[in-house]
């Protein structure tokens, strides 16, 4: 997870002050808080609405390299069903874990998260974890029947939905040439005379 290079606002619900932990290895702090979701968490099909509540239950532990954050966040996901295009909304709990390095520690990875003036930013962690946890094709229910490929009707609302047999467009011009019953009788009588 990459720490953002913007100045962190300690009043933001997504920024946590770790000053109380100090650098005492083994020091621990548990946090429960509700924050507003930032914009842009998700895809065009499903995501976390901007400004919606995100409930955090976190444990912060001071370790040699920095502060280890573990816990969970509960978010509301909204979007469209990938089969029937109906609106969907459901709560999702995601597990969080990230090590935030002290500024003076050399990271093994360039993209390691870092503390900034004893502050840590949960936004990149939340964003990355939620996006990786999103369903590829969100569904309103596991057995969603989707839409009729011919007319677009919602097959969940009308499971008995049906159409007449499709006529091959190459033969559609001949569909009006159905045999007239009188012509068939005349043809049969002509065959009998022979």
Coordinates of N, CA, C and O in Angstrom, one line a residue:
X1 N 0.8 -1.2 0.0 CA 0.0 0.0 0.0 C 0.9 1.2 0.0 O 1.8 1.3 0.8
X2 N 0.6 2.2 -0.8 CA 1.4 3.4 -0.9 C 0.9 4.5 -0.1 O -0.3 4.8 -0.1
X3 N 1.8 5.1 0.7 CA 1.4 6.2 1.5 C 1.2 7.4 0.5 O 2.0 7.6 -0.4
X4 N 0.1 8.1 0.7 CA -0.1 9.3 -0.2 C 0.9 10.4 0.2 O 1.4 10.4 1.4
X5 N 1.3 11.2 -0.7 CA 2.2 12.2 -0.5 C 1.5 13.6 -0.1 O 2.1 14.6 -0.2
X6 N 0.3 13.5 0.3 CA -0.4 14.7 0.7 C -0.2 14.9 2.2 O 0.1 14.0 2.9
X7 N -0.4 16.1 2.6 CA -0.3 16.4 4.1 C -1.5 15.7 4.8 O -2.7 15.9 4.3
X8 N -1.3 15.0 5.8 CA -2.4 14.3 6.5 C -3.1 15.2 7.5 O -2.4 15.9 8.2
X9 N -4.4 15.1 7.5 CA -5.2 15.9 8.4 C -5.6 15.1 9.6 O -6.3 14.1 9.5
X10 N -5.1 15.4 10.8 CA -5.3 14.6 12.0 C -6.8 14.5 12.3 O -7.3 13.7 13.1
X11 N -7.6 15.4 11.8 CA -9.1 15.5 12.1 C -9.8 14.5 11.2 O -11.0 14.3 11.4
X12 N -9.2 14.0 10.1 CA -9.9 13.1 9.2 C -10.1 11.8 10.0 O -9.3 11.3 10.7
X13 N -11.3 11.2 9.7 CA -11.6 9.9 10.3 C -10.8 8.7 9.8 O -10.7 7.7 10.4
X14 N -10.0 9.0 8.7 CA -9.2 8.0 8.1 C -7.7 8.1 8.5 O -6.9 7.4 8.1
X15 N -7.4 9.1 9.3 CA -6.1 9.3 9.8 C -6.0 9.0 11.3 O -6.9 9.5 12.1
X16 N -5.1 8.2 11.7 CA -4.9 7.8 13.1 C -3.6 8.3 13.7 O -2.6 8.2 13.1
X17 N -3.7 8.9 14.9 CA -2.5 9.4 15.6 C -2.0 8.2 16.4 O -2.7 7.7 17.3
X18 N -0.7 7.9 16.2 CA -0.1 6.8 17.0 C 0.9 7.3 18.0 O 1.6 6.5 18.6
X19 N 0.8 8.6 18.4 CA 1.7 9.2 19.3 C 1.7 8.4 20.7 O 2.7 8.2 21.3
X20 N 0.5 8.0 21.1 CA 0.4 7.3 22.4 C 1.2 6.0 22.5 O 1.6 5.6 23.6
X21 N 1.4 5.4 21.3 CA 2.1 4.1 21.3 C 3.6 4.3 21.6 O 4.3 3.5 22.1
X22 N 4.1 5.5 21.1 CA 5.5 5.7 21.2 C 6.2 4.7 20.4 O 5.7 4.2 19.4
X23 N 7.4 4.4 20.8 CA 8.2 3.4 20.1 C 8.5 2.2 21.0 O 9.5 1.5 20.9
X24 N 7.6 2.0 22.0 CA 7.7 0.9 22.9 C 7.2 -0.4 22.2 O 6.0 -0.5 22.0
X25 N 8.1 -1.3 21.9 CA 7.7 -2.5 21.2 C 6.7 -3.3 22.1 O 7.0 -3.5 23.3
X26 N 5.6 -3.7 21.5 CA 4.6 -4.4 22.2 C 3.5 -3.5 22.7 O 2.4 -4.0 23.1
X27 N 3.6 -2.2 22.7 CA 2.5 -1.3 23.1 C 1.4 -1.5 22.1 O 1.6 -1.7 20.9
X28 N 0.2 -1.5 22.6 CA -1.0 -1.8 21.8 C -2.1 -0.8 22.1 O -2.3 -0.4 23.2
X29 N -2.9 -0.6 21.1 CA -4.1 0.3 21.2 C -5.2 -0.2 20.3 O -5.0 -0.6 19.2
X30 N -6.4 -0.3 20.9 CA -7.6 -0.7 20.0 C -8.4 0.5 19.7 O -8.6 1.3 20.6
X31 N -8.9 0.5 18.5 CA -9.7 1.7 18.0 C -10.9 1.2 17.4 O -10.9 0.3 16.5
X32 N -12.0 1.8 17.7 CA -13.3 1.7 17.0 C -13.7 3.0 16.5 O -13.8 4.0 17.4
X33 N -14.0 3.2 15.2 CA -14.4 4.5 14.8 C -15.2 4.4 13.5 O -15.1 3.3 12.8
X34 N -16.0 5.4 13.2 CA -16.7 5.5 12.0 C -16.2 6.7 11.2 O -16.1 7.8 11.8
X35 N -15.9 6.5 10.0 CA -15.4 7.5 9.1 C -16.2 7.6 7.8 O -17.0 6.7 7.5
X36 N -16.1 8.7 7.1 CA -16.8 8.8 5.8 C -15.9 8.3 4.7 O -14.7 8.5 4.7
X37 N -16.5 7.5 3.8 CA -15.8 6.9 2.7 C -15.3 8.0 1.7 O -16.1 8.9 1.4
X38 N -14.1 8.0 1.3 CA -13.6 8.9 0.3 C -14.2 8.6 -1.1 O -14.7 7.5 -1.2
X39 N -14.1 9.4 -2.0 CA -14.6 9.1 -3.4 C -13.7 8.2 -4.1 O -12.5 8.1 -3.8
X40 N -14.3 7.5 -5.1 CA -13.5 6.7 -6.0 C -13.1 5.3 -5.5 O -12.1 4.8 -6.0
X41 N -13.8 4.8 -4.5 CA -13.5 3.4 -4.1 C -14.4 2.5 -4.8 O -15.6 2.3 -4.5
X42 N -13.9 1.8 -5.9 CA -14.7 0.9 -6.6 C -14.5 1.0 -8.1 O -13.5 1.5 -8.6
X43 N -15.4 0.4 -8.8 CA -15.4 0.4 -10.3 C -16.6 1.0 -10.8 O -17.5 1.5 -10.0
X44 N -16.8 1.0 -12.1 CA -18.0 1.6 -12.7 C -19.3 0.8 -12.4 O -20.4 1.4 -12.4
X45 N -19.1 -0.4 -12.0 CA -20.2 -1.3 -11.8 C -20.6 -1.4 -10.3 O -21.8 -1.4 -10.0
X46 N -19.7 -1.4 -9.4 CA -19.9 -1.5 -8.0 C -18.8 -0.8 -7.2 O -17.7 -0.8 -7.6
X47 N -19.2 -0.2 -6.1 CA -18.3 0.5 -5.2 C -18.9 1.0 -3.9 O -20.1 0.8 -3.7
X48 N -18.1 1.7 -3.2 CA -18.5 2.3 -1.9 C -18.9 3.7 -2.2 O -18.1 4.5 -2.8
X49 N -20.2 4.1 -1.9 CA -20.6 5.5 -2.2 C -19.8 6.5 -1.4 O -19.5 6.3 -0.2
X50 N -19.5 7.6 -2.0 CA -18.7 8.7 -1.4 C -19.5 9.2 -0.2 O -20.7 9.4 -0.3
X51 N -18.9 9.3 0.9 CA -19.5 9.9 2.1 C -20.3 8.9 3.0 O -20.8 9.2 4.0
X52 N -20.4 7.6 2.5 CA -21.1 6.6 3.3 C -20.2 6.2 4.5 O -19.0 6.5 4.5
X53 N -20.8 5.6 5.5 CA -20.1 5.3 6.7 C -19.2 4.0 6.5 O -19.6 3.1 5.9
X54 N -18.0 4.1 7.1 CA -17.1 3.0 7.1 C -16.8 2.8 8.6 O -16.3 3.7 9.3
X55 N -17.1 1.6 9.1 CA -16.9 1.3 10.5 C -15.6 0.5 10.6 O -15.5 -0.6 10.0
X56 N -14.7 1.0 11.4 CA -13.4 0.3 11.7 C -13.4 -0.3 13.1 O -13.8 0.3 14.0
X57 N -12.8 -1.5 13.2 CA -12.4 -2.1 14.4 C -10.9 -2.5 14.2 O -10.7 -3.4 13.5
X58 N -10.0 -1.7 14.8 CA -8.6 -1.9 14.6 C -7.8 -2.1 15.8 O -8.2 -1.7 16.9
X59 N -6.7 -2.8 15.6 CA -5.7 -2.9 16.7 C -4.4 -2.4 16.2 O -3.9 -2.9 15.1
X60 N -3.8 -1.5 16.9 CA -2.5 -0.9 16.5 C -1.4 -1.5 17.5 O -1.6 -1.4 18.7
X61 N -0.4 -2.0 16.9 CA 0.7 -2.6 17.8 C 2.0 -2.0 17.3 O 2.4 -1.9 16.2
X62 N 2.8 -1.5 18.3 CA 4.1 -1.0 18.1 C 5.1 -2.2 17.9 O 5.1 -3.1 18.8
X63 N 5.8 -2.2 16.8 CA 6.8 -3.2 16.5 C 8.1 -2.5 16.2 O 8.1 -1.3 16.1
X64 N 9.2 -3.3 16.0 CA 10.5 -2.7 15.8 C 10.5 -1.8 14.6 O 11.0 -0.7 14.7
X65 N 9.9 -2.2 13.5 CA 9.9 -1.4 12.3 C 8.9 -0.2 12.2 O 9.1 0.7 11.4
X66 N 7.8 -0.3 13.0 CA 6.8 0.7 12.9 C 5.6 0.3 13.7 O 5.6 -0.2 14.8
X67 N 4.4 0.6 13.1 CA 3.1 0.2 13.7 C 2.4 -0.7 12.8 O 2.1 -0.4 11.6
X68 N 2.0 -1.9 13.4 CA 1.2 -2.9 12.6 C -0.3 -2.6 12.9 O -0.7 -2.6 14.1
X69 N -1.0 -2.5 11.8 CA -2.5 -2.3 11.9 C -3.2 -3.5 11.5 O -2.9 -4.0 10.3
X70 N -4.0 -4.1 12.3 CA -4.8 -5.3 11.9 C -6.2 -5.0 12.4 O -6.5 -4.2 13.3
X71 N -7.2 -5.6 11.7 CA -8.6 -5.4 12.0 C -9.5 -5.6 10.9 O -9.2 -6.3 9.9
X72 N -10.6 -4.9 10.9 CA -11.6 -5.1 9.9 C -12.4 -3.7 9.7 O -12.4 -2.9 10.6
X73 N -12.9 -3.6 8.5 CA -13.8 -2.4 8.2 C -15.0 -3.0 7.5 O -15.0 -3.9 6.8
X74 N -16.2 -2.3 7.9 CA -17.4 -2.7 7.3 C -17.9 -1.5 6.4 O -17.9 -0.4 6.8
X75 N -18.1 -1.8 5.1 CA -18.5 -0.8 4.1 C -19.8 -1.3 3.4 O -20.1 -2.5 3.5
X76 N -20.5 -0.3 2.9 CA -21.7 -0.6 2.1 C -21.3 -0.5 0.6 O -20.7 0.5 0.2
X77 N -21.6 -1.5 -0.1 CA -21.3 -1.5 -1.6 C -22.6 -1.3 -2.3 O -23.6 -1.9 -2.0
X78 N -22.6 -0.5 -3.3 CA -23.8 -0.2 -4.2 C -23.4 -0.3 -5.6 O -22.2 0.0 -5.9
X79 N -24.3 -0.7 -6.5 CA -24.0 -0.8 -7.9 C -25.1 -1.4 -8.6 O -26.3 -1.3 -8.3
X80 N -24.8 -2.1 -9.7 CA -25.8 -2.8 -10.5 C -25.4 -4.3 -10.7 O -24.3 -4.7 -10.7
X81 N -26.5 -5.1 -10.7 CA -26.3 -6.5 -10.9 C -25.7 -6.7 -12.3 O -26.1 -6.1 -13.3
X82 N -24.7 -7.6 -12.4 CA -24.1 -7.8 -13.7 C -24.9 -8.6 -14.7 O -24.5 -8.7 -15.9
X83 N -26.0 -9.2 -14.3 CA -26.9 -9.9 -15.2 C -28.2 -9.2 -15.6 O -28.6 -9.2 -16.7
X84 N -28.8 -8.7 -14.5 CA -30.2 -8.1 -14.8 C -30.2 -6.6 -14.7 O -31.2 -5.9 -15.0
X85 N -29.0 -6.0 -14.3 CA -28.8 -4.5 -14.3 C -29.7 -3.8 -13.2 O -29.8 -2.6 -13.2
X86 N -30.3 -4.6 -12.3 CA -31.1 -4.0 -11.2 C -30.1 -3.4 -10.2 O -29.0 -3.9 -10.0
X87 N -30.5 -2.4 -9.5 CA -29.6 -1.8 -8.4 C -29.4 -2.8 -7.3 O -30.4 -3.5 -6.9
X88 N -28.2 -2.9 -6.8 CA -27.9 -3.7 -5.6 C -27.2 -2.9 -4.5 O -26.5 -1.9 -4.8
X89 N -27.3 -3.4 -3.3 CA -26.7 -2.7 -2.2 C -26.5 -3.8 -1.1 O -27.5 -4.5 -0.8
X90 N -25.3 -3.9 -0.5 CA -25.1 -4.8 0.6 C -23.9 -4.4 1.4 O -23.0 -3.7 0.9
X91 N -23.9 -4.9 2.6 CA -22.7 -4.6 3.5 C -21.7 -5.6 3.3 O -22.0 -6.8 3.1
X92 N -20.4 -5.2 3.4 CA -19.3 -6.1 3.2 C -18.3 -5.9 4.3 O -17.9 -4.7 4.6
X93 N -17.8 -6.9 5.0 CA -16.7 -6.7 5.9 C -15.4 -7.2 5.3 O -15.3 -8.3 4.7
X94 N -14.4 -6.3 5.4 CA -13.1 -6.6 4.8 C -12.0 -6.7 5.9 O -12.1 -5.9 6.9
X95 N -11.1 -7.6 5.8 CA -10.0 -7.7 6.8 C -8.9 -6.7 6.3 O -8.5 -6.6 5.1
X96 N -8.3 -6.0 7.3 CA -7.2 -5.1 7.0 C -6.0 -5.5 7.8 O -6.0 -5.9 8.9
X97 N -4.8 -5.4 7.1 CA -3.5 -5.6 7.8 C -2.5 -4.8 7.0 O -2.4 -5.0 5.8
X98 N -1.7 -4.0 7.7 CA -0.7 -3.2 7.1 C 0.4 -2.8 8.1 O 0.0 -2.4 9.2
X99 N 1.6 -2.8 7.7 CA 2.7 -2.3 8.6 C 3.1 -0.9 8.1 O 3.4 -0.7 6.9
X100 N 3.0 0.0 9.0 CA 3.3 1.4 8.7 C 4.7 1.7 9.3 O 4.9 1.6 10.5
X101 N 5.7 1.9 8.4 CA 7.1 2.0 8.9 C 7.4 3.4 9.5 O 6.8 4.4 9.0
X102 N 8.3 3.4 10.5 CA 8.7 4.7 11.0 C 9.5 5.4 9.9 O 10.1 4.8 9.1
X103 N 9.5 6.7 9.9 CA 10.2 7.5 8.9 C 11.6 7.2 8.7 O 12.2 7.2 7.6
X104 N 12.3 6.8 9.8 CA 13.8 6.5 9.8 C 14.1 5.1 9.4 O 15.3 4.7 9.3
X105 N 13.1 4.2 9.2 CA 13.4 2.8 8.8 C 13.5 2.7 7.3 O 12.7 3.3 6.5
X106 N 14.5 2.0 6.8 CA 14.6 1.7 5.4 C 13.6 0.6 4.9 O 13.7 -0.5 5.5
X107 N 12.8 0.9 4.0 CA 11.9 -0.2 3.5 C 12.5 -1.2 2.6 O 13.4 -0.8 1.9
X108 N 12.0 -2.4 2.7 CA 12.4 -3.4 1.7 C 11.7 -3.2 0.4 O 12.2 -3.6 -0.7
X109 N 10.6 -2.5 0.4 CA 9.8 -2.2 -0.7 C 9.6 -0.7 -0.9 O 9.2 -0.1 0.1
X110 N 9.7 -0.2 -2.1 CA 9.5 1.2 -2.3 C 8.1 1.7 -2.0 O 7.9 2.8 -1.6
X111 N 7.2 0.8 -2.1 CA 5.8 1.2 -1.9 C 5.3 0.9 -0.5 O 4.1 0.9 -0.3
X112 N 6.2 0.7 0.4 CA 5.8 0.5 1.8 C 5.1 1.7 2.4 O 5.4 2.8 2.1
X113 N 4.1 1.4 3.2 CA 3.4 2.5 3.9 C 4.3 3.1 5.0 O 5.0 2.3 5.6
X114 N 4.1 4.4 5.2 CA 5.0 5.0 6.2 C 4.1 5.9 7.1 O 3.1 6.4 6.7
X115 N 4.6 6.0 8.4 CA 4.0 7.0 9.3 C 4.5 8.4 8.9 O 5.7 8.6 8.4
X116 N 3.7 9.4 9.1 CA 4.1 10.7 8.9 C 3.7 11.6 10.1 O 2.6 11.8 10.4
X117 N 4.8 12.0 10.8 CA 4.6 12.7 12.1 C 3.7 12.0 13.0 O 2.7 12.5 13.6
X118 N 3.9 10.7 13.2 CA 3.1 9.8 14.1 C 1.7 9.6 13.6 O 0.9 9.0 14.3
X119 N 1.4 10.0 12.4 CA 0.1 9.8 11.8 C 0.1 8.7 10.8 O 1.1 8.6 10.0
X120 N -0.9 7.9 10.7 CA -1.0 6.9 9.6 C -2.3 7.1 8.9 O -3.3 7.5 9.5
X121 N -2.3 6.9 7.6 CA -3.4 7.2 6.7 C -4.0 5.8 6.3 O -3.4 5.0 5.6
X122 N -5.3 5.6 6.7 CA -6.0 4.4 6.3 C -6.6 4.4 4.9 O -7.0 3.3 4.4
X123 N -6.7 5.5 4.3 CA -7.3 5.6 3.0 C -6.7 4.7 1.9 O -7.4 3.9 1.3
X124 N -5.4 4.7 1.7 CA -4.8 3.8 0.7 C -5.1 2.3 1.0 O -5.4 1.5 0.1
X125 N -4.9 2.0 2.3 CA -5.2 0.6 2.7 C -6.6 0.2 2.4 O -6.9 -0.8 1.9
X126 N -7.6 1.1 2.8 CA -9.0 0.8 2.6 C -9.3 0.7 1.1 O -9.9 -0.3 0.7
X127 N -8.8 1.6 0.3 CA -9.1 1.6 -1.1 C -8.6 0.4 -1.8 O -9.3 -0.3 -2.5
X128 N -7.3 0.0 -1.5 CA -6.7 -1.2 -2.2 C -7.4 -2.4 -1.7 O -7.7 -3.3 -2.5
X129 N -7.7 -2.6 -0.4 CA -8.3 -3.8 0.1 C -9.8 -3.9 -0.5 O -10.2 -5.0 -0.9
X130 N -10.5 -2.9 -0.5 CA -11.9 -3.0 -1.0 C -11.9 -3.3 -2.5 O -12.6 -4.2 -2.9
X131 N -11.1 -2.6 -3.2 CA -11.1 -2.9 -4.7 C -10.7 -4.3 -5.0 O -11.3 -4.9 -5.9
X132 N -9.7 -4.8 -4.3 CA -9.3 -6.2 -4.5 C -10.3 -7.2 -4.1 O -10.4 -8.3 -4.6
X133 N -11.2 -6.8 -3.2 CA -12.3 -7.7 -2.7 C -13.6 -7.6 -3.4 O -14.5 -8.4 -3.2
X134 N -13.7 -6.7 -4.4 CA -14.9 -6.5 -5.1 C -15.2 -7.7 -6.0 O -14.3 -8.3 -6.6
X135 N -16.5 -8.1 -6.1 CA -16.8 -9.2 -7.0 C -16.6 -8.7 -8.5 O -16.9 -7.6 -8.8
X136 N -16.1 -9.7 -9.3 CA -15.9 -9.3 -10.7 C -17.2 -9.1 -11.4 O -17.3 -8.1 -12.2
X137 N -18.2 -9.9 -11.1 CA -19.5 -9.7 -11.7 C -20.5 -9.7 -10.5 O -20.9 -10.8 -10.0
X138 N -20.9 -8.5 -10.0 CA -21.8 -8.5 -8.8 C -23.2 -9.0 -9.3 O -23.6 -8.7 -10.4
X139 N -23.8 -9.7 -8.4 CA -25.1 -10.3 -8.7 C -26.1 -9.9 -7.6 O -25.8 -9.8 -6.4
X140 N -27.4 -9.7 -8.0 CA -28.4 -9.3 -7.0 C -28.8 -10.6 -6.2 O -29.2 -10.4 -5.0
X141 N -28.6 -11.7 -6.8 CA -28.7 -13.0 -6.1 C -28.0 -14.1 -6.9 O -27.8 -13.9 -8.1
X142 N -27.6 -15.1 -6.2 CA -26.7 -16.1 -6.9 C -27.4 -16.8 -8.1 O -26.7 -17.1 -9.1
X143 N -28.7 -16.9 -8.1 CA -29.4 -17.6 -9.2 C -30.1 -16.5 -10.2 O -31.1 -16.9 -10.8
X144 N -29.5 -15.3 -10.3 CA -30.1 -14.3 -11.1 C -30.2 -14.8 -12.5 O -29.2 -15.3 -13.1
X145 N -31.4 -14.7 -13.1 CA -31.6 -15.2 -14.5 C -31.2 -14.2 -15.6 O -31.1 -14.6 -16.7
X146 N -31.0 -13.0 -15.2 CA -30.5 -12.0 -16.2 C -31.6 -11.4 -17.0 O -32.8 -11.4 -16.7
X147 N -31.2 -11.0 -18.2 CA -32.1 -10.3 -19.2 C -32.3 -11.2 -20.4 O -31.4 -12.0 -20.8
X148 N -33.5 -11.1 -21.0 CA -33.8 -11.8 -22.2 C -32.9 -11.3 -23.3 O -32.9 -10.1 -23.5
X149 N -32.2 -12.2 -24.0 CA -31.3 -11.7 -25.1 C -32.0 -11.1 -26.3 O -31.4 -10.4 -27.1
X150 N -33.3 -11.4 -26.4 CA -34.1 -10.9 -27.6 C -34.7 -9.6 -27.3 O -34.6 -8.7 -28.1
X151 N -35.3 -9.4 -26.1 CA -36.1 -8.2 -25.9 C -35.6 -7.4 -24.7 O -36.1 -6.3 -24.4
X152 N -34.7 -8.0 -23.9 CA -34.2 -7.3 -22.7 C -35.1 -7.3 -21.5 O -34.8 -6.6 -20.5
X153 N -36.1 -8.2 -21.5 CA -37.0 -8.3 -20.3 C -36.2 -8.9 -19.1 O -35.4 -9.8 -19.4
X154 N -36.5 -8.5 -17.9 CA -35.9 -9.1 -16.7 C -36.5 -10.5 -16.5 O -37.7 -10.6 -16.2
X155 N -35.7 -11.5 -16.6 CA -36.2 -12.9 -16.5 C -36.5 -13.3 -15.0 O -37.1 -14.3 -14.8
X156 N -36.0 -12.5 -14.1 CA -36.3 -12.7 -12.7 C -37.8 -12.4 -12.4 O -38.5 -13.0 -11.6
X157 N -38.2 -11.3 -13.0 CA -39.6 -10.8 -12.8 C -40.6 -11.7 -13.6 O -41.8 -11.8 -13.2
X158 N -40.2 -12.3 -14.7 CA -41.1 -13.1 -15.6 C -40.3 -14.3 -16.0 O -39.8 -14.5 -17.1
X159 N -40.3 -15.3 -15.1 CA -39.5 -16.6 -15.4 C -40.1 -17.4 -16.6 O -39.4 -18.2 -17.2
X160 N -41.4 -17.2 -16.9 CA -42.0 -17.9 -18.0 C -42.0 -17.2 -19.3 O -42.6 -17.6 -20.3
X161 N -41.2 -16.2 -19.3 CA -41.0 -15.3 -20.5 C -40.6 -16.2 -21.7 O -39.6 -17.0 -21.6
X162 N -41.2 -16.0 -22.9 CA -40.9 -16.8 -24.0 C -41.2 -16.0 -25.3 O -42.0 -15.0 -25.3
X163 N -40.6 -16.4 -26.4 CA -40.8 -15.8 -27.7 C -41.2 -16.9 -28.7 O -40.9 -18.1 -28.5
X164 N -41.8 -16.5 -29.8 CA -42.1 -17.5 -30.9 C -40.7 -17.9 -31.4 O -39.7 -17.2 -31.3
X165 N -40.7 -19.0 -32.1 CA -39.4 -19.5 -32.7 C -38.9 -18.4 -33.7 O -39.7 -17.8 -34.4
X166 N -37.6 -18.2 -33.6 CA -37.0 -17.2 -34.4 C -36.9 -17.7 -35.9 O -36.6 -18.9 -36.1
X167 N -37.1 -16.9 -36.8 CA -37.0 -17.2 -38.2 C -35.6 -16.7 -38.7 O -35.3 -15.6 -38.4
X168 N -34.9 -17.6 -39.3 CA -33.6 -17.2 -39.9 C -33.9 -16.0 -40.8 O -34.7 -16.1 -41.7
X169 N -33.2 -14.9 -40.6 CA -33.4 -13.7 -41.4 C -33.2 -13.9 -42.9 O -33.8 -13.3 -43.8
X170 N -32.4 -15.0 -43.3 CA -32.2 -15.2 -44.7 C -33.5 -15.8 -45.4 O -33.7 -15.7 -46.6
X171 N -34.4 -16.4 -44.5 CA -35.6 -17.0 -45.1 C -36.8 -16.2 -44.7 O -37.9 -16.6 -45.0
X172 N -36.6 -15.1 -44.0 CA -37.8 -14.3 -43.5 C -38.7 -13.9 -44.7 O -39.9 -13.8 -44.5
X173 N -38.2 -13.6 -45.8 CA -39.0 -13.2 -47.0 C -40.0 -14.3 -47.4 O -41.0 -14.0 -48.0
X174 N -39.7 -15.5 -47.1 CA -40.6 -16.6 -47.5 C -41.6 -16.9 -46.5 O -42.5 -17.7 -46.8
X175 N -41.6 -16.3 -45.3 CA -42.5 -16.6 -44.3 C -44.0 -16.3 -44.7 O -44.9 -16.9 -44.2
X176 N -44.2 -15.4 -45.6 CA -45.6 -15.0 -46.1 C -46.1 -16.0 -47.1 O -47.2 -16.0 -47.6
X177 N -45.3 -17.0 -47.6 CA -45.6 -17.9 -48.6 C -46.2 -19.2 -48.0 O -46.1 -20.3 -48.6
X178 N -46.8 -19.1 -46.9 CA -47.4 -20.3 -46.2 C -48.5 -20.8 -47.2 O -49.2 -20.1 -47.9
X179 N -48.6 -22.1 -47.2 CA -49.5 -22.8 -48.1 C -50.9 -22.5 -47.7 O -51.3 -22.5 -46.6
X180 N -51.7 -22.1 -48.7 CA -53.2 -21.9 -48.5 C -53.9 -23.2 -48.5 O -53.6 -24.1 -49.4
X181 N -54.7 -23.5 -47.5 CA -55.3 -24.8 -47.4 C -56.1 -25.2 -48.7 O -56.2 -26.3 -49.0
X182 N -56.8 -24.2 -49.3 CA -57.5 -24.5 -50.6 C -56.6 -25.0 -51.7 O -56.9 -25.9 -52.4
X183 N -55.4 -24.4 -51.7 CA -54.4 -24.8 -52.7 C -54.0 -26.3 -52.5 O -53.8 -27.1 -53.4
X184 N -53.8 -26.7 -51.2 CA -53.4 -28.0 -50.9 C -54.5 -29.0 -51.3 O -54.2 -30.1 -51.8
X185 N -55.8 -28.7 -51.1 CA -56.9 -29.6 -51.5 C -56.9 -29.8 -53.0 O -57.0 -30.9 -53.5
X186 N -56.7 -28.7 -53.8 CA -56.7 -28.8 -55.2 C -55.5 -29.6 -55.7 O -55.6 -30.5 -56.6
X187 N -54.3 -29.5 -55.1 CA -53.2 -30.2 -55.5 C -53.4 -31.7 -55.2 O -53.0 -32.6 -56.0
X188 N -54.0 -32.0 -54.0 CA -54.3 -33.4 -53.7 C -55.3 -34.0 -54.7 O -55.2 -35.2 -55.1
X189 N -56.3 -33.3 -55.1 CA -57.3 -33.8 -56.0 C -56.7 -34.0 -57.4 O -57.0 -35.0 -58.1
X190 N -55.8 -33.2 -57.8 CA -55.1 -33.3 -59.1 C -54.2 -34.6 -59.0 O -54.1 -35.3 -60.1
X191 N -53.6 -34.9 -57.9 CA -52.8 -36.1 -57.9 C -53.7 -37.3 -57.9 O -53.3 -38.3 -58.5
X192 N -54.8 -37.2 -57.3 CA -55.7 -38.4 -57.3 C -56.3 -38.7 -58.7 O -56.6 -39.9 -59.0
X193 N -56.5 -37.7 -59.5 CA -57.0 -37.9 -60.9 C -56.0 -38.7 -61.7 O -56.3 -39.3 -62.7
X194 N -54.7 -38.5 -61.4 CA -53.7 -39.1 -62.2 C -53.6 -40.5 -62.0 O -53.8 -41.5 -61.7

